[in-house]
mmCIF file of C-alpha atoms in Angstrom:
data_model
loop_
_atom_site.group_PDB
_atom_site.id
_atom_site.type_symbol
_atom_site.label_atom_id
_atom_site.label_comp_id
_atom_site.label_asym_id
_atom_site.label_seq_id
_atom_site.Cartn_x
_atom_site.Cartn_y
_atom_site.Cartn_z
ATOM 1 C CA MET A 5 -38.404 -45.327 -60.954
ATOM 2 C CA SER A 6 -36.318 -45.804 -63.815
ATOM 3 C CA SER A 7 -32.773 -47.181 -64.303
ATOM 4 C CA THR A 8 -30.079 -47.425 -66.626
ATOM 5 C CA VAL A 9 -26.913 -48.315 -66.075
ATOM 6 C CA THR A 10 -23.992 -47.961 -68.104
ATOM 7 C CA THR A 11 -20.169 -47.796 -68.392
ATOM 8 C CA THR A 12 -17.708 -45.101 -68.819
ATOM 9 C CA PRO A 13 -13.466 -46.041 -69.426
ATOM 10 C CA ALA A 14 -11.248 -44.299 -67.010
ATOM 11 C CA GLU A 15 -9.615 -42.413 -70.096
ATOM 12 C CA THR A 16 -9.689 -41.703 -73.557
ATOM 13 C CA ILE A 17 -7.426 -40.420 -76.104
ATOM 14 C CA SER A 18 -8.269 -39.294 -79.754
ATOM 15 C CA LEU A 19 -7.410 -42.001 -82.276
ATOM 16 C CA GLN A 20 -5.520 -40.958 -85.233
ATOM 17 C CA ALA A 21 -6.691 -40.600 -88.806
ATOM 18 C CA ALA A 22 -7.075 -43.628 -90.730
ATOM 19 C CA PRO A 23 -4.906 -44.654 -93.791
ATOM 20 C CA ALA A 24 -6.261 -43.953 -97.116
ATOM 21 C CA GLY A 25 -9.446 -46.294 -98.219
ATOM 22 C CA GLU A 26 -10.651 -46.991 -94.465
ATOM 23 C CA SER A 27 -12.671 -45.350 -92.272
ATOM 24 C CA LYS A 28 -12.223 -42.551 -89.733
ATOM 25 C CA PRO A 29 -14.087 -43.534 -86.332
ATOM 26 C CA THR A 30 -16.067 -40.741 -85.300
ATOM 27 C CA THR A 31 -15.701 -41.830 -81.203
ATOM 28 C CA SER A 32 -12.303 -41.733 -78.642
ATOM 29 C CA ALA A 33 -11.176 -45.671 -78.608
ATOM 30 C CA SER A 34 -10.099 -46.232 -74.507
ATOM 31 C CA LEU A 35 -6.284 -46.183 -73.581
ATOM 32 C CA ALA A 36 -7.567 -50.166 -71.643
ATOM 33 C CA ALA A 37 -9.067 -51.237 -75.545
ATOM 34 C CA GLN A 38 -5.015 -50.143 -77.286
ATOM 35 C CA GLY A 39 -3.251 -53.706 -74.774
ATOM 36 C CA THR A 40 -6.878 -55.369 -75.127
ATOM 37 C CA GLY A 41 -6.791 -56.126 -78.831
ATOM 38 C CA GLY A 42 -8.659 -53.136 -79.822
ATOM 39 C CA TYR A 43 -12.100 -53.718 -77.683
ATOM 40 C CA PRO A 44 -11.991 -51.762 -74.309
ATOM 41 C CA VAL A 45 -13.056 -53.757 -71.423
ATOM 42 C CA PRO A 46 -16.394 -52.236 -69.753
ATOM 43 C CA GLY A 47 -15.650 -50.170 -66.573
ATOM 44 C CA VAL A 48 -17.772 -48.848 -63.381
ATOM 45 C CA PRO A 49 -21.226 -49.591 -63.879
ATOM 46 C CA THR A 50 -22.943 -45.931 -62.912
ATOM 47 C CA PHE A 51 -26.387 -45.676 -61.576
ATOM 48 C CA ASP A 52 -29.001 -43.017 -62.139
ATOM 49 C CA ASP A 53 -30.824 -44.740 -58.787
ATOM 50 C CA PRO A 54 -29.633 -45.154 -55.622
ATOM 51 C CA TYR A 55 -31.291 -47.889 -54.682
ATOM 52 C CA LYS A 56 -30.341 -49.971 -57.680
ATOM 53 C CA LYS A 57 -26.226 -48.934 -56.464
ATOM 54 C CA ARG A 58 -27.203 -50.181 -53.348
ATOM 55 C CA GLN A 59 -28.550 -53.369 -54.205
ATOM 56 C CA TRP A 60 -24.821 -54.126 -56.676
ATOM 57 C CA GLN A 61 -23.051 -52.839 -54.069
ATOM 58 C CA LEU A 62 -24.318 -55.589 -52.020
ATOM 59 C CA GLU A 63 -23.550 -58.349 -54.275
ATOM 60 C CA HIS A 64 -20.066 -56.872 -54.932
ATOM 61 C CA MET A 65 -19.549 -57.147 -50.796
ATOM 62 C CA ALA A 66 -21.318 -60.380 -50.620
ATOM 63 C CA GLY A 67 -19.325 -61.124 -53.884
ATOM 64 C CA ALA A 68 -16.063 -60.213 -52.115
ATOM 65 C CA PHE A 69 -16.494 -62.014 -48.449
ATOM 66 C CA ARG A 70 -16.640 -64.875 -51.147
ATOM 67 C CA VAL A 71 -13.460 -64.507 -52.330
ATOM 68 C CA PHE A 72 -12.054 -64.006 -49.230
ATOM 69 C CA ALA A 73 -12.689 -67.057 -48.173
ATOM 70 C CA ARG A 74 -11.611 -68.962 -50.402
ATOM 71 C CA LYS A 75 -8.182 -67.333 -49.893
ATOM 72 C CA GLY A 76 -8.854 -68.454 -46.538
ATOM 73 C CA TYR A 77 -8.708 -64.813 -44.498
ATOM 74 C CA THR A 78 -11.014 -65.759 -42.230
ATOM 75 C CA GLU A 79 -10.317 -65.741 -38.039
ATOM 76 C CA GLY A 80 -12.922 -66.953 -35.856
ATOM 77 C CA THR A 81 -15.565 -64.308 -35.971
ATOM 78 C CA ALA A 82 -12.587 -61.874 -37.130
ATOM 79 C CA GLY A 83 -12.502 -59.418 -40.545
ATOM 80 C CA HIS A 84 -15.266 -57.313 -42.111
ATOM 81 C CA ILE A 85 -16.744 -55.151 -45.017
ATOM 82 C CA SER A 86 -18.376 -52.001 -44.777
ATOM 83 C CA VAL A 87 -19.792 -50.020 -47.859
ATOM 84 C CA ARG A 88 -20.556 -46.950 -47.711
ATOM 85 C CA ASP A 89 -25.006 -46.808 -48.593
ATOM 86 C CA PRO A 90 -25.296 -43.940 -51.987
ATOM 87 C CA VAL A 91 -28.911 -43.763 -50.310
ATOM 88 C CA ASP A 92 -28.015 -42.002 -47.274
ATOM 89 C CA PRO A 93 -24.057 -41.730 -47.215
ATOM 90 C CA SER A 94 -23.354 -41.065 -43.559
ATOM 91 C CA THR A 95 -24.597 -44.790 -43.237
ATOM 92 C CA PHE A 96 -23.288 -48.170 -44.619
ATOM 93 C CA TRP A 97 -23.525 -51.007 -44.722
ATOM 94 C CA ILE A 98 -21.540 -54.172 -42.944
ATOM 95 C CA ASN A 99 -20.975 -58.211 -42.702
ATOM 96 C CA PRO A 100 -23.186 -60.069 -39.502
ATOM 97 C CA LEU A 101 -20.672 -61.199 -36.753
ATOM 98 C CA GLY A 102 -20.213 -64.616 -36.302
ATOM 99 C CA VAL A 103 -21.382 -65.305 -40.496
ATOM 100 C CA HIS A 104 -18.930 -67.726 -42.219
ATOM 101 C CA PHE A 105 -17.314 -65.315 -45.125
ATOM 102 C CA GLY A 106 -18.036 -67.905 -48.110
ATOM 103 C CA MET A 107 -22.254 -67.945 -46.913
ATOM 104 C CA LEU A 108 -22.592 -64.219 -46.954
ATOM 105 C CA LYS A 109 -25.144 -63.366 -49.185
ATOM 106 C CA ALA A 110 -26.295 -59.658 -50.762
ATOM 107 C CA SER A 111 -29.192 -59.998 -48.201
ATOM 108 C CA ASP A 112 -27.393 -60.528 -45.430
ATOM 109 C CA MET A 113 -25.920 -57.318 -44.997
ATOM 110 C CA VAL A 114 -26.006 -54.509 -42.691
ATOM 111 C CA HIS A 115 -27.699 -51.705 -42.188
ATOM 112 C CA VAL A 116 -25.654 -49.039 -39.684
ATOM 113 C CA ASN A 117 -25.465 -45.264 -38.914
ATOM 114 C CA GLU A 118 -22.278 -43.603 -37.702
ATOM 115 C CA GLU A 119 -23.093 -44.260 -34.153
ATOM 116 C CA GLY A 120 -23.417 -48.279 -35.120
ATOM 117 C CA GLN A 121 -26.778 -48.755 -34.196
ATOM 118 C CA VAL A 122 -28.082 -51.284 -36.671
ATOM 119 C CA ILE A 123 -30.790 -49.260 -38.665
ATOM 120 C CA GLY A 124 -31.963 -51.272 -41.269
ATOM 121 C CA GLY A 125 -31.017 -54.777 -43.744
ATOM 122 C CA ASN A 126 -30.527 -58.420 -41.976
ATOM 123 C CA ARG A 127 -31.182 -57.057 -38.024
ATOM 124 C CA VAL A 128 -28.192 -59.015 -36.757
ATOM 125 C CA ALA A 129 -25.192 -58.182 -34.231
ATOM 126 C CA VAL A 130 -22.492 -56.804 -35.450
ATOM 127 C CA ASN A 131 -18.316 -56.281 -34.883
ATOM 128 C CA ALA A 132 -18.650 -53.510 -32.427
ATOM 129 C CA ALA A 133 -14.286 -53.313 -33.236
ATOM 130 C CA GLY A 134 -15.170 -53.329 -37.186
ATOM 131 C CA PHE A 135 -17.078 -50.148 -36.755
ATOM 132 C CA MET A 136 -15.389 -48.632 -34.583
ATOM 133 C CA ILE A 137 -12.594 -48.534 -37.691
ATOM 134 C CA HIS A 138 -14.716 -47.826 -40.101
ATOM 135 C CA SER A 139 -16.700 -45.502 -39.906
ATOM 136 C CA ALA A 140 -13.604 -43.143 -39.035
ATOM 137 C CA ILE A 141 -12.294 -43.806 -41.752
ATOM 138 C CA HIS A 142 -15.948 -43.109 -43.627
ATOM 139 C CA LYS A 143 -16.355 -39.722 -41.444
ATOM 140 C CA ALA A 144 -12.784 -38.790 -42.264
ATOM 141 C CA ARG A 145 -12.703 -39.809 -45.729
ATOM 142 C CA PRO A 146 -15.678 -39.235 -47.890
ATOM 143 C CA ASP A 147 -14.201 -40.210 -51.014
ATOM 144 C CA VAL A 148 -13.760 -44.072 -49.210
ATOM 145 C CA HIS A 149 -17.076 -46.393 -50.376
ATOM 146 C CA ALA A 150 -15.826 -49.367 -48.843
ATOM 147 C CA ALA A 151 -12.837 -50.547 -46.663
ATOM 148 C CA CYS A 152 -11.907 -54.132 -46.174
ATOM 149 C CA HIS A 153 -9.770 -55.783 -43.141
ATOM 150 C CA THR A 154 -9.659 -59.334 -42.387
ATOM 151 C CA HIS A 155 -6.995 -61.190 -39.738
ATOM 152 C CA SER A 156 -5.109 -63.036 -43.102
ATOM 153 C CA VAL A 157 -2.763 -64.457 -41.843
ATOM 154 C CA ALA A 158 0.944 -63.039 -44.202
ATOM 155 C CA GLY A 159 -0.367 -60.272 -43.074
ATOM 156 C CA LYS A 160 -0.418 -60.123 -39.354
ATOM 157 C CA ALA A 161 2.712 -61.506 -39.760
ATOM 158 C CA TRP A 162 4.605 -58.730 -41.438
ATOM 159 C CA SER A 163 2.649 -56.673 -39.223
ATOM 160 C CA THR A 164 4.628 -57.507 -36.680
ATOM 161 C CA PHE A 165 7.745 -55.394 -38.538
ATOM 162 C CA GLY A 166 6.234 -52.128 -38.274
ATOM 163 C CA LYS A 167 7.443 -51.270 -41.499
ATOM 164 C CA PRO A 168 5.495 -50.756 -44.976
ATOM 165 C CA LEU A 169 6.382 -52.943 -47.268
ATOM 166 C CA ASP A 170 9.265 -52.666 -50.444
ATOM 167 C CA ILE A 171 8.517 -52.448 -53.897
ATOM 168 C CA ILE A 172 10.397 -55.339 -55.304
ATOM 169 C CA ASN A 173 7.885 -56.558 -57.699
ATOM 170 C CA GLN A 174 5.319 -55.175 -60.164
ATOM 171 C CA ASP A 175 1.937 -55.427 -57.898
ATOM 172 C CA SER A 176 3.353 -54.351 -55.128
ATOM 173 C CA CYS A 177 4.440 -51.002 -57.611
ATOM 174 C CA LEU A 178 0.476 -51.000 -56.844
ATOM 175 C CA PHE A 179 1.167 -49.626 -53.256
ATOM 176 C CA TYR A 180 3.530 -46.894 -54.326
ATOM 177 C CA GLY A 181 2.730 -43.915 -51.905
ATOM 178 C CA ILE A 182 -0.325 -44.927 -51.006
ATOM 179 C CA GLN A 183 0.750 -47.107 -48.038
ATOM 180 C CA SER A 184 1.001 -46.843 -44.697
ATOM 181 C CA VAL A 185 1.732 -47.658 -41.213
ATOM 182 C CA TYR A 186 -0.106 -47.586 -37.495
ATOM 183 C CA LYS A 187 2.335 -48.799 -35.040
ATOM 184 C CA SER A 188 0.444 -47.784 -31.966
ATOM 185 C CA PHE A 189 -1.720 -51.043 -31.657
ATOM 186 C CA GLY A 190 -3.485 -50.776 -28.490
ATOM 187 C CA GLY A 191 -5.169 -53.953 -28.108
ATOM 188 C CA VAL A 192 -9.599 -55.099 -29.259
ATOM 189 C CA VAL A 193 -10.641 -51.601 -31.350
ATOM 190 C CA LEU A 194 -13.370 -51.032 -29.043
ATOM 191 C CA GLU A 195 -12.322 -46.812 -28.402
ATOM 192 C CA ALA A 196 -13.906 -44.162 -30.532
ATOM 193 C CA GLU A 197 -10.607 -43.005 -30.447
ATOM 194 C CA GLU A 198 -8.527 -45.447 -31.317
ATOM 195 C CA GLY A 199 -10.294 -45.533 -34.951
ATOM 196 C CA GLU A 200 -9.800 -42.534 -35.043
ATOM 197 C CA ARG A 201 -6.244 -42.611 -34.780
ATOM 198 C CA VAL A 202 -5.627 -45.263 -37.350
ATOM 199 C CA ALA A 203 -7.788 -42.600 -39.736
ATOM 200 C CA ALA A 204 -5.036 -40.135 -39.310
ATOM 201 C CA ALA A 205 -2.772 -42.443 -40.146
ATOM 202 C CA LEU A 206 -4.385 -43.140 -43.174
ATOM 203 C CA GLY A 207 -4.625 -39.969 -44.188
ATOM 204 C CA LYS A 208 -5.956 -37.713 -46.906
ATOM 205 C CA ASP A 209 -4.052 -39.722 -50.127
ATOM 206 C CA GLY A 210 -3.380 -43.612 -48.498
ATOM 207 C CA ARG A 211 -5.352 -45.961 -49.384
ATOM 208 C CA VAL A 212 -3.736 -49.046 -47.458
ATOM 209 C CA ALA A 213 -2.697 -49.305 -43.841
ATOM 210 C CA ILE A 214 -0.396 -52.079 -41.986
ATOM 211 C CA LEU A 215 -2.061 -52.417 -38.803
ATOM 212 C CA GLN A 216 1.136 -53.407 -36.671
ATOM 213 C CA ASN A 217 0.841 -56.996 -34.587
ATOM 214 C CA HIS A 218 -2.885 -56.280 -35.761
ATOM 215 C CA GLY A 219 -3.339 -57.355 -40.156
ATOM 216 C CA LEU A 220 -4.024 -55.631 -42.419
ATOM 217 C CA LEU A 221 -6.358 -52.767 -44.177
ATOM 218 C CA THR A 222 -7.531 -51.099 -47.496
ATOM 219 C CA THR A 223 -9.699 -48.552 -48.957
ATOM 220 C CA GLY A 224 -11.558 -48.171 -51.633
ATOM 221 C CA THR A 225 -14.133 -45.894 -54.148
ATOM 222 C CA THR A 226 -15.614 -49.465 -54.978
ATOM 223 C CA VAL A 227 -16.201 -52.410 -53.073
ATOM 224 C CA ASP A 228 -14.397 -54.319 -56.096
ATOM 225 C CA GLU A 229 -10.988 -51.881 -54.986
ATOM 226 C CA ALA A 230 -11.134 -52.498 -51.489
ATOM 227 C CA ALA A 231 -11.253 -56.234 -52.233
ATOM 228 C CA TYR A 232 -8.317 -56.477 -54.876
ATOM 229 C CA LEU A 233 -5.847 -53.882 -52.796
ATOM 230 C CA PHE A 234 -6.739 -56.590 -50.397
ATOM 231 C CA THR A 235 -5.751 -59.900 -52.082
ATOM 232 C CA CYS A 236 -2.850 -57.814 -53.373
ATOM 233 C CA MET A 237 -1.615 -56.468 -50.505
ATOM 234 C CA GLU A 238 -1.693 -59.989 -49.133
ATOM 235 C CA ARG A 239 0.000 -61.234 -51.446
ATOM 236 C CA THR A 240 2.420 -59.218 -51.206
ATOM 237 C CA CYS A 241 3.505 -59.744 -47.984
ATOM 238 C CA GLU A 242 3.633 -63.566 -48.768
ATOM 239 C CA VAL A 243 5.882 -62.745 -51.705
ATOM 240 C CA GLN A 244 8.608 -60.279 -49.567
ATOM 241 C CA ILE A 245 7.914 -62.456 -46.281
ATOM 242 C CA MET A 246 9.600 -65.296 -48.937
ATOM 243 C CA ALA A 247 12.406 -62.701 -49.997
ATOM 244 C CA GLU A 248 13.386 -61.678 -46.722
ATOM 245 C CA SER A 249 14.092 -65.524 -45.292
ATOM 246 C CA THR A 250 16.383 -66.128 -48.064
ATOM 247 C CA GLY A 251 19.031 -63.332 -46.581
ATOM 248 C CA LEU A 252 20.184 -61.805 -49.513
ATOM 249 C CA GLU A 253 20.545 -58.582 -50.166
ATOM 250 C CA LYS A 254 16.718 -57.437 -52.081
ATOM 251 C CA ILE A 255 16.280 -54.663 -55.755
ATOM 252 C CA ILE A 256 14.279 -52.008 -54.498
ATOM 253 C CA ILE A 257 12.435 -51.050 -57.683
ATOM 254 C CA GLY A 258 13.233 -47.371 -58.329
ATOM 255 C CA ASP A 259 10.642 -44.199 -57.498
ATOM 256 C CA ASP A 260 10.437 -43.336 -61.422
ATOM 257 C CA GLU A 261 9.991 -47.006 -62.283
ATOM 258 C CA ALA A 262 7.375 -47.484 -59.116
ATOM 259 C CA LYS A 263 5.502 -44.030 -59.743
ATOM 260 C CA TYR A 264 4.467 -45.196 -63.787
ATOM 261 C CA THR A 265 3.622 -48.334 -62.934
ATOM 262 C CA ALA A 266 1.533 -46.892 -60.154
ATOM 263 C CA LYS A 267 -0.071 -44.951 -62.400
ATOM 264 C CA MET A 268 -0.811 -47.432 -64.916
ATOM 265 C CA ASN A 269 -2.147 -49.875 -62.900
ATOM 266 C CA ALA A 270 -3.460 -48.497 -59.654
ATOM 267 C CA ASP A 271 -6.222 -46.382 -60.630
ATOM 268 C CA PRO A 272 -9.538 -46.774 -59.017
ATOM 269 C CA GLU A 273 -11.061 -47.850 -63.090
ATOM 270 C CA THR A 274 -8.595 -50.640 -63.371
ATOM 271 C CA LEU A 275 -8.203 -52.173 -60.136
ATOM 272 C CA TYR A 276 -12.414 -52.897 -60.133
ATOM 273 C CA ASN A 277 -11.345 -54.808 -63.679
ATOM 274 C CA GLU A 278 -8.699 -56.242 -61.893
ATOM 275 C CA PHE A 279 -11.158 -58.094 -59.382
ATOM 276 C CA GLN A 280 -14.142 -59.111 -61.566
ATOM 277 C CA PRO A 281 -12.467 -62.639 -62.491
ATOM 278 C CA ASP A 282 -12.153 -63.649 -58.453
ATOM 279 C CA PHE A 283 -15.829 -61.880 -58.272
ATOM 280 C CA GLU A 284 -17.176 -63.741 -61.581
ATOM 281 C CA TYR A 285 -15.856 -67.313 -60.186
ATOM 282 C CA GLU A 286 -17.645 -66.793 -57.078
ATOM 283 C CA ILE A 287 -20.586 -66.183 -58.862
ATOM 284 C CA TRP A 288 -19.819 -69.146 -61.325
ATOM 285 C CA LYS A 289 -20.115 -71.304 -58.514
ATOM 286 C CA SER A 290 -22.749 -70.314 -56.109
ATOM 287 C CA LYS A 291 -25.795 -72.041 -58.251
ATOM 288 C CA GLY A 292 -27.702 -68.554 -57.910
ATOM 289 C CA GLU A 293 -26.855 -67.527 -54.673
ATOM 290 C CA LEU A 294 -25.034 -63.691 -55.903
ATOM 291 C CA SER A 295 -25.175 -62.233 -59.069
ATOM 292 C CA LYS A 296 -23.655 -59.362 -60.112
ATOM 293 C CA GLY A 297 -26.214 -56.982 -59.614
ATOM 294 C CA ASN A 298 -26.330 -55.141 -62.924
#
């Protein structure tokens, strides 16, 4: 099957008429290009072959794990990323149990169905607790194509308060209106009902959740988006804990300013692009084990 790959900017605006003596542009310019010297930033690739998209996703999934390893999000066998399969959207891919994030490649990922049974890919054991959370989210939210959860240090620390992050800096504005808190920690998630409750706490519009006494969970339309939200949320937890430790009064960003910043910076296309420097660094370090998948 033949395949083509294209990139699409998030938004476009019409150019104004050219000054006298200059040719009038015949195409639109992306909004992103207005802040990048006139050259648009490549958007999320689109594929006409779902099998090519599958391989692209798996490469980016492996890259996300490598980023998480470098940032110190590993804790024994805990932690997982899942990605919805573009060939059969009722199934998804997850990492094998007990393999260090920093060693994972696209070929290591495991293909499972909605019941958690291995159906393809790397036929090895997976994290049952991870499946219970992610399967429920994927079922409840068709728009969620990727979900990330690890036992990162700052995320675990902030989760003990059972409260959302305050909007106290520009980066935390990414979470304005999209964060929730799941307060009913029931121990290791081994029952389907617990996963369904986590999905319900996320709601129909939420994209990130603080799991009380547990850690962080983020979602996205791409694994890149979900992974960037996770790295940013983990760092935001760290920064808020530092701010809290001073005992000084925090100045909260106003709703209008936070909403505007989120609109500019928290769309799926922008979040995808925010993750690319970390991902491409891992490709560079991998000596050929990883690729962009295009």
